[in-house]
Amino acid sequence: MTSECGTGGSGQSSGGVGGDNELAVLATVYRSTRRDGCYVFMRAPGDVDSLPGELRQLTGDLVQVMELELSRERSLARENVETVMANLRTQGYHLQLPPRTGEDSVAR
């Protein structure tokens, strides 16, 4: 299920116009009502209706919890900020799954 996270790539900016603006991304963060610890980051303003159907089935309804500006200087609790930013730029969203526990691994 990590394919939605798009962990591939170098994490480098694709260049282009924008200078310092290219280094920061405004994100809206949504919490899943179906799965504890599951969050979806979307490039702000986020339109949850634009998310793939499979992802919407996994998350159920999404509740907005915050907006934040992501940059290389900012750290996130569970995710690599550059990976999140790259996913927001390329696919418009980033899925953060809850950490796996030993019990989850056996059950799946």
mmCIF file of C-alpha atoms in Angstrom:
data_model
loop_
_atom_site.group_PDB
_atom_site.id
_atom_site.type_symbol
_atom_site.label_atom_id
_atom_site.label_comp_id
_atom_site.label_asym_id
_atom_site.label_seq_id
_atom_site.Cartn_x
_atom_site.Cartn_y
_atom_site.Cartn_z
ATOM 1 C CA MET A 1 0.000 0.000 0.000
ATOM 2 C CA THR A 2 3.025 2.269 -0.036
ATOM 3 C CA SER A 3 2.672 2.929 -3.756
ATOM 4 C CA GLU A 4 0.423 5.917 -3.038
ATOM 5 C CA CYS A 5 3.237 7.440 -1.043
ATOM 6 C CA GLY A 6 5.425 7.614 -4.142
ATOM 7 C CA THR A 7 8.691 7.029 -2.366
ATOM 8 C CA GLY A 8 10.650 6.858 -5.599
ATOM 9 C CA GLY A 9 12.552 9.743 -7.087
ATOM 10 C CA SER A 10 15.352 11.915 -5.899
ATOM 11 C CA GLY A 11 13.245 14.397 -3.942
ATOM 12 C CA GLN A 12 14.810 17.231 -5.920
ATOM 13 C CA SER A 13 12.795 20.035 -7.398
ATOM 14 C CA SER A 14 12.098 19.778 -11.091
ATOM 15 C CA GLY A 15 13.452 23.275 -11.496
ATOM 16 C CA GLY A 16 11.324 25.624 -13.496
ATOM 17 C CA VAL A 17 10.259 29.150 -12.805
ATOM 18 C CA GLY A 18 9.492 30.334 -9.315
ATOM 19 C CA GLY A 19 12.776 30.649 -7.457
ATOM 20 C CA ASP A 20 12.197 30.372 -3.706
ATOM 21 C CA ASN A 21 8.463 29.761 -4.252
ATOM 22 C CA GLU A 22 9.458 26.452 -5.838
ATOM 23 C CA LEU A 23 10.898 25.383 -2.473
ATOM 24 C CA ALA A 24 7.691 25.713 -0.416
ATOM 25 C CA VAL A 25 4.327 24.004 -0.814
ATOM 26 C CA LEU A 26 1.104 24.968 0.951
ATOM 27 C CA ALA A 27 -0.644 21.782 2.098
ATOM 28 C CA THR A 28 -4.010 20.921 3.587
ATOM 29 C CA VAL A 29 -3.969 17.883 5.872
ATOM 30 C CA TYR A 30 -7.004 15.613 6.241
ATOM 31 C CA ARG A 31 -7.638 12.853 8.792
ATOM 32 C CA SER A 32 -9.293 9.598 7.779
ATOM 33 C CA THR A 33 -12.527 8.764 9.592
ATOM 34 C CA ARG A 34 -12.146 5.099 8.685
ATOM 35 C CA ARG A 35 -8.559 4.370 9.691
ATOM 36 C CA ASP A 36 -6.843 5.767 12.788
ATOM 37 C CA GLY A 37 -3.480 7.375 12.087
ATOM 38 C CA CYS A 38 -4.152 7.703 8.350
ATOM 39 C CA TYR A 39 -3.762 11.200 6.903
ATOM 40 C CA VAL A 40 -3.917 12.656 3.416
ATOM 41 C CA PHE A 41 -1.834 15.713 2.554
ATOM 42 C CA MET A 42 -3.169 17.676 -0.417
ATOM 43 C CA ARG A 43 -1.786 20.665 -2.211
ATOM 44 C CA ALA A 44 -3.913 23.565 -0.929
ATOM 45 C CA PRO A 45 -6.637 24.238 -1.590
ATOM 46 C CA GLY A 46 -7.392 20.515 -1.460
ATOM 47 C CA ASP A 47 -10.314 19.001 -3.353
ATOM 48 C CA VAL A 48 -10.870 15.583 -1.800
ATOM 49 C CA ASP A 49 -13.282 14.691 -4.616
ATOM 50 C CA SER A 50 -10.289 14.657 -6.979
ATOM 51 C CA LEU A 51 -8.593 11.804 -5.068
ATOM 52 C CA PRO A 52 -8.543 8.337 -6.692
ATOM 53 C CA GLY A 53 -11.550 6.172 -5.792
ATOM 54 C CA GLU A 54 -9.397 3.417 -4.272
ATOM 55 C CA LEU A 55 -7.811 5.938 -1.918
ATOM 56 C CA ARG A 56 -11.222 7.330 -0.925
ATOM 57 C CA GLN A 57 -12.411 3.793 -0.122
ATOM 58 C CA LEU A 58 -9.369 3.251 2.102
ATOM 59 C CA THR A 59 -9.751 6.537 3.982
ATOM 60 C CA GLY A 60 -13.519 6.937 4.132
ATOM 61 C CA ASP A 61 -14.639 10.494 4.813
ATOM 62 C CA LEU A 62 -11.809 12.969 5.308
ATOM 63 C CA VAL A 63 -11.857 15.721 7.928
ATOM 64 C CA GLN A 64 -9.612 18.762 7.466
ATOM 65 C CA VAL A 65 -7.274 19.104 10.440
ATOM 66 C CA MET A 66 -4.792 21.798 9.388
ATOM 67 C CA GLU A 67 -3.048 23.786 6.692
ATOM 68 C CA LEU A 68 0.694 24.188 6.737
ATOM 69 C CA GLU A 69 3.523 25.422 4.590
ATOM 70 C CA LEU A 70 6.002 22.681 3.794
ATOM 71 C CA SER A 71 9.627 23.464 3.064
ATOM 72 C CA ARG A 72 12.927 21.623 3.267
ATOM 73 C CA GLU A 73 13.581 23.334 6.597
ATOM 74 C CA ARG A 74 10.388 21.957 8.184
ATOM 75 C CA SER A 75 10.354 18.505 9.719
ATOM 76 C CA LEU A 76 7.327 16.249 9.956
ATOM 77 C CA ALA A 77 6.724 13.691 12.707
ATOM 78 C CA ARG A 78 6.406 10.581 10.523
ATOM 79 C CA GLU A 79 7.203 11.528 6.949
ATOM 80 C CA ASN A 80 10.139 12.865 4.993
ATOM 81 C CA VAL A 81 9.094 16.410 4.104
ATOM 82 C CA GLU A 82 10.839 16.325 0.715
ATOM 83 C CA THR A 83 8.975 13.140 -0.241
ATOM 84 C CA VAL A 84 5.662 14.720 0.784
ATOM 85 C CA MET A 85 6.447 17.884 -1.202
ATOM 86 C CA ALA A 86 7.450 15.876 -4.288
ATOM 87 C CA ASN A 87 4.216 13.865 -4.132
ATOM 88 C CA LEU A 88 2.137 17.022 -3.769
ATOM 89 C CA ARG A 89 3.823 18.513 -6.822
ATOM 90 C CA THR A 90 3.536 15.405 -9.007
ATOM 91 C CA GLN A 91 0.249 13.781 -7.992
ATOM 92 C CA GLY A 92 -1.436 16.422 -5.845
ATOM 93 C CA TYR A 93 -1.611 14.305 -2.675
ATOM 94 C CA HIS A 94 0.435 12.226 -0.236
ATOM 95 C CA LEU A 95 -0.927 9.360 1.841
ATOM 96 C CA GLN A 96 0.460 8.896 5.354
ATOM 97 C CA LEU A 97 -0.404 5.465 6.708
ATOM 98 C CA PRO A 98 -0.300 4.639 10.414
ATOM 99 C CA PRO A 99 2.879 2.965 11.629
ATOM 100 C CA ARG A 100 2.791 -0.818 11.353
ATOM 101 C CA THR A 101 2.707 -2.826 14.515
ATOM 102 C CA GLY A 102 3.586 -6.497 14.840
ATOM 103 C CA GLU A 103 -0.122 -7.268 15.161
ATOM 104 C CA ASP A 104 -0.914 -5.505 11.854
ATOM 105 C CA SER A 105 1.768 -7.480 10.026
ATOM 106 C CA VAL A 106 0.356 -10.821 11.187
ATOM 107 C CA ALA A 107 -3.259 -9.883 10.448
ATOM 108 C CA ARG A 108 -2.558 -8.948 6.837
#
